[in-house]
Amino acid sequence: RAEALLKTALASKPDFPEAHVVLASILEARGSVPAAIAALEAALALRPDYGGALRNLGMLHYRLQRWHEAAGTLSRAAAADSANADARFWLGNALAHLERFEEAAASYRGALEIRPEHPESLCRLGNVLADLGRRDEAIGYLQRALALDPRLAEAQVGLGNLRAAEQKFEEAAALYRAAIGNEPRNVQARVNLGNALVYLGEAEGAREAGLDF
């Protein structure tokens, strides 16, 4: 019913960008992603610097794994709204997928300037710093993420990977086990735990626990 009302309103007043954005949200919730993208593009045709529409469109491109489109659109969203932490966080995610790690780190830092205690931003920043070989910085950000959210499996896996790289396999295994406890279907945690147990001479125990590696 809400969708029908919005379409009726837009038929009589099509130059109302906010209505296009609301319609896009309804369409996305129904799973009609192409139609949601079209609605957001209609909003942006009316107001090209509409930060909320740019953010939502970038996140839809991200959902569809269109990393280049997501990065370009979210970059515009961040430029349009200096207080938009979500745009900077998702821009960092898209840039990380493109292996543009320095740019991703800068985007996560921008998100943290707006929202300094966002554990996911701290975690993702830690992970891209690890990709850049900046191990000590990475550990610090991952630990900060876990201090804010002790159940954040992604941070536990990231920190476990850094401990494994230091050949601290007992610490790594404990972190992977904690991640599995928080996310039982976390495949990366299970595989990495299996590898750590092999290094610890516990390969049989890994097999018995159902950890394939």
Short mmCIF file of C-alpha atoms in Angstrom, two decimals:
data_model
loop_
_atom_site.label_atom_id
_atom_site.label_comp_id
_atom_site.label_asym_id
_atom_site.label_seq_id
_atom_site.Cartn_x
_atom_site.Cartn_y
_atom_site.Cartn_z
CA ARG A 1 0.00 0.00 0.00
CA ALA A 2 2.80 2.42 0.84
CA GLU A 3 4.43 1.73 -2.52
CA ALA A 4 1.18 2.42 -4.37
CA LEU A 5 0.64 5.68 -2.47
CA LEU A 6 4.16 6.84 -3.25
CA LYS A 7 3.84 6.02 -6.93
CA THR A 8 0.56 7.95 -7.04
CA ALA A 9 2.20 10.92 -5.34
CA LEU A 10 5.15 10.81 -7.73
CA ALA A 11 2.83 10.64 -10.73
CA SER A 12 1.35 13.99 -9.70
CA LYS A 13 4.63 15.49 -8.42
CA PRO A 14 7.60 13.64 -9.94
CA ASP A 15 10.14 16.31 -8.94
CA PHE A 16 10.20 15.29 -5.24
CA PRO A 17 13.55 13.48 -4.70
CA GLU A 18 12.81 12.43 -1.12
CA ALA A 19 9.81 10.42 -2.31
CA HIS A 20 12.00 8.56 -4.81
CA VAL A 21 14.39 7.65 -1.98
CA VAL A 22 11.57 6.36 0.22
CA LEU A 23 10.20 4.36 -2.71
CA ALA A 24 13.67 2.89 -3.26
CA SER A 25 13.78 1.70 0.36
CA ILE A 26 10.41 -0.02 -0.03
CA LEU A 27 11.49 -1.65 -3.29
CA GLU A 28 14.77 -2.84 -1.78
CA ALA A 29 12.93 -4.37 1.19
CA ARG A 30 10.79 -6.31 -1.32
CA GLY A 31 13.91 -7.56 -3.08
CA SER A 32 13.36 -5.42 -6.19
CA VAL A 33 16.93 -4.15 -6.32
CA PRO A 34 16.98 -3.01 -10.00
CA ALA A 35 13.80 -0.99 -9.40
CA ALA A 36 15.30 0.47 -6.21
CA ILE A 37 18.40 1.52 -8.15
CA ALA A 38 16.19 3.18 -10.78
CA ALA A 39 14.31 5.09 -8.06
CA LEU A 40 17.56 6.34 -6.52
CA GLU A 41 18.87 7.37 -9.92
CA ALA A 42 15.64 9.32 -10.43
CA ALA A 43 16.24 11.10 -7.12
CA LEU A 44 19.80 11.93 -8.13
CA ALA A 45 18.68 13.23 -11.50
CA LEU A 46 16.68 15.80 -9.55
CA ARG A 47 19.35 16.47 -6.91
CA PRO A 48 22.82 15.21 -7.92
CA ASP A 49 24.39 16.01 -4.53
CA TYR A 50 21.73 14.20 -2.46
CA GLY A 51 24.01 12.48 0.06
CA GLY A 52 21.46 9.99 1.36
CA ALA A 53 20.52 8.84 -2.12
CA LEU A 54 24.17 8.51 -3.13
CA ARG A 55 24.91 6.46 0.01
CA ASN A 56 21.96 4.13 -0.57
CA LEU A 57 22.82 3.70 -4.25
CA GLY A 58 26.45 2.95 -3.40
CA MET A 59 25.39 0.37 -0.87
CA LEU A 60 23.15 -1.32 -3.45
CA HIS A 61 26.05 -1.48 -5.90
CA TYR A 62 28.12 -2.97 -3.06
CA ARG A 63 25.42 -5.55 -2.39
CA LEU A 64 25.62 -6.55 -6.06
CA GLN A 65 29.44 -6.74 -5.81
CA ARG A 66 29.87 -3.89 -8.26
CA TRP A 67 32.95 -2.64 -6.45
CA HIS A 68 33.95 0.09 -8.91
CA GLU A 69 30.43 1.54 -9.10
CA ALA A 70 30.09 1.32 -5.32
CA ALA A 71 33.39 3.11 -4.74
CA GLY A 72 32.57 5.89 -7.18
CA THR A 73 29.07 6.48 -5.83
CA LEU A 74 30.09 6.29 -2.16
CA SER A 75 32.96 8.69 -2.80
CA ARG A 76 30.38 11.17 -4.10
CA ALA A 77 28.22 10.50 -1.04
CA ALA A 78 31.12 11.23 1.32
CA ALA A 79 31.92 14.45 -0.55
CA ALA A 80 28.27 15.54 -0.46
CA ASP A 81 27.87 15.02 3.29
CA SER A 82 30.85 15.63 5.56
CA ALA A 83 29.04 13.99 8.51
CA ASN A 84 28.08 10.75 6.73
CA ALA A 85 30.00 8.03 8.57
CA ASP A 86 28.15 5.22 6.77
CA ALA A 87 29.25 6.46 3.35
CA ARG A 88 32.88 6.47 4.48
CA PHE A 89 32.61 3.02 6.07
CA TRP A 90 31.06 1.42 2.98
CA LEU A 91 33.47 3.29 0.72
CA GLY A 92 36.30 1.73 2.70
CA ASN A 93 34.73 -1.70 2.20
CA ALA A 94 34.45 -1.20 -1.58
CA LEU A 95 38.04 0.08 -1.82
CA ALA A 96 39.27 -2.90 0.20
CA HIS A 97 37.60 -5.26 -2.29
CA LEU A 98 39.46 -3.39 -5.04
CA GLU A 99 42.70 -3.88 -3.04
CA ARG A 100 43.13 -0.11 -2.80
CA PHE A 101 44.16 -0.52 0.81
CA GLU A 102 45.69 2.90 1.49
CA GLU A 103 42.53 4.61 0.25
CA ALA A 104 40.39 2.18 2.23
CA ALA A 105 42.35 2.97 5.39
CA ALA A 106 41.86 6.70 4.82
CA SER A 107 38.12 6.16 4.36
CA TYR A 108 37.81 4.12 7.56
CA ARG A 109 39.75 6.82 9.42
CA GLY A 110 37.27 9.36 8.08
CA ALA A 111 34.38 7.25 9.38
CA LEU A 112 36.07 7.01 12.77
CA GLU A 113 36.51 10.76 12.99
CA ILE A 114 32.72 10.99 12.86
CA ARG A 115 31.94 7.85 14.88
CA PRO A 116 35.08 7.02 16.92
CA GLU A 117 33.65 4.02 18.78
CA HIS A 118 32.29 2.07 15.82
CA PRO A 119 33.79 -1.42 16.27
CA GLU A 120 33.26 -2.49 12.66
CA SER A 121 35.19 0.53 11.35
CA LEU A 122 38.00 -0.16 13.80
CA CYS A 123 38.05 -3.80 12.74
CA ARG A 124 38.09 -3.08 9.01
CA LEU A 125 40.81 -0.47 9.47
CA GLY A 126 42.85 -3.04 11.38
CA ASN A 127 42.39 -5.58 8.61
CA VAL A 128 43.49 -3.25 5.80
CA LEU A 129 46.48 -2.13 7.85
CA ALA A 130 47.39 -5.81 8.17
CA ASP A 131 47.11 -6.09 4.37
CA LEU A 132 49.53 -3.15 4.15
CA GLY A 133 51.99 -4.92 6.47
CA ARG A 134 51.51 -2.44 9.33
CA ARG A 135 51.15 -5.17 11.92
CA ASP A 136 51.46 -3.18 15.16
CA GLU A 137 48.88 -0.61 14.07
CA ALA A 138 46.59 -3.38 12.89
CA ILE A 139 46.76 -5.17 16.24
CA GLY A 140 45.94 -1.96 18.07
CA TYR A 141 42.80 -1.28 16.03
CA LEU A 142 41.60 -4.87 16.23
CA GLN A 143 42.06 -4.88 19.99
CA ARG A 144 40.12 -1.61 20.25
CA ALA A 145 37.32 -3.16 18.19
CA LEU A 146 37.16 -6.15 20.52
CA ALA A 147 37.20 -3.93 23.61
CA LEU A 148 34.02 -2.32 22.28
CA ASP A 149 32.46 -5.53 20.98
CA PRO A 150 34.00 -8.70 22.48
CA ARG A 151 31.80 -10.86 20.22
CA LEU A 152 32.99 -9.37 16.92
CA ALA A 153 34.15 -12.53 15.14
CA GLU A 154 35.75 -10.68 12.23
CA ALA A 155 38.10 -8.88 14.62
CA GLN A 156 38.92 -12.15 16.40
CA VAL A 157 39.81 -13.79 13.09
CA GLY A 158 41.89 -10.80 12.01
CA LEU A 159 43.80 -10.73 15.28
CA GLY A 160 44.18 -14.51 15.15
CA ASN A 161 45.73 -14.21 11.69
CA LEU A 162 48.27 -11.71 12.98
CA ARG A 163 49.14 -13.97 15.93
CA ALA A 164 49.52 -16.93 13.57
CA ALA A 165 51.86 -14.85 11.39
CA GLU A 166 53.98 -14.34 14.52
CA GLN A 167 53.86 -18.14 15.05
CA LYS A 168 51.87 -17.63 18.24
CA PHE A 169 49.60 -20.50 17.33
CA GLU A 170 48.08 -21.08 20.78
CA GLU A 171 46.89 -17.47 20.91
CA ALA A 172 45.68 -17.71 17.32
CA ALA A 173 43.76 -20.93 18.04
CA ALA A 174 42.08 -19.37 21.08
CA LEU A 175 40.97 -16.39 18.98
CA TYR A 176 39.65 -18.62 16.20
CA ARG A 177 37.74 -20.72 18.74
CA ALA A 178 36.22 -17.56 20.20
CA ALA A 179 35.20 -16.45 16.69
CA ILE A 180 33.54 -19.82 16.04
CA GLY A 181 31.73 -19.53 19.36
CA ASN A 182 30.33 -16.19 18.24
CA GLU A 183 29.73 -17.19 14.60
CA PRO A 184 29.50 -21.00 14.28
CA ARG A 185 29.29 -20.78 10.47
CA ASN A 186 32.41 -18.64 10.11
CA VAL A 187 34.29 -20.72 7.54
CA GLN A 188 37.48 -18.69 7.69
CA ALA A 189 37.71 -19.13 11.46
CA ARG A 190 37.25 -22.91 11.14
CA VAL A 191 39.82 -23.31 8.37
CA ASN A 192 42.34 -21.11 10.15
CA LEU A 193 41.79 -22.96 13.42
CA GLY A 194 42.50 -26.21 11.61
CA ASN A 195 45.76 -24.79 10.28
CA ALA A 196 46.78 -23.51 13.71
CA LEU A 197 46.08 -26.90 15.29
CA VAL A 198 48.26 -28.58 12.67
CA TYR A 199 51.15 -26.30 13.65
CA LEU A 200 50.46 -27.19 17.28
CA GLY A 201 50.63 -30.90 16.46
CA GLU A 202 46.90 -31.40 17.03
CA ALA A 203 45.84 -32.42 13.53
CA GLU A 204 43.84 -35.42 14.79
CA GLY A 205 41.94 -33.25 17.22
CA ALA A 206 41.10 -30.86 14.38
CA ARG A 207 39.69 -33.74 12.31
CA GLU A 208 37.61 -35.02 15.20
CA ALA A 209 36.16 -31.53 15.67
CA GLY A 210 35.08 -31.51 12.03
CA LEU A 211 37.64 -28.93 10.90
CA ASP A 212 38.65 -29.60 7.32
CA PHE A 213 41.91 -28.15 6.05
#
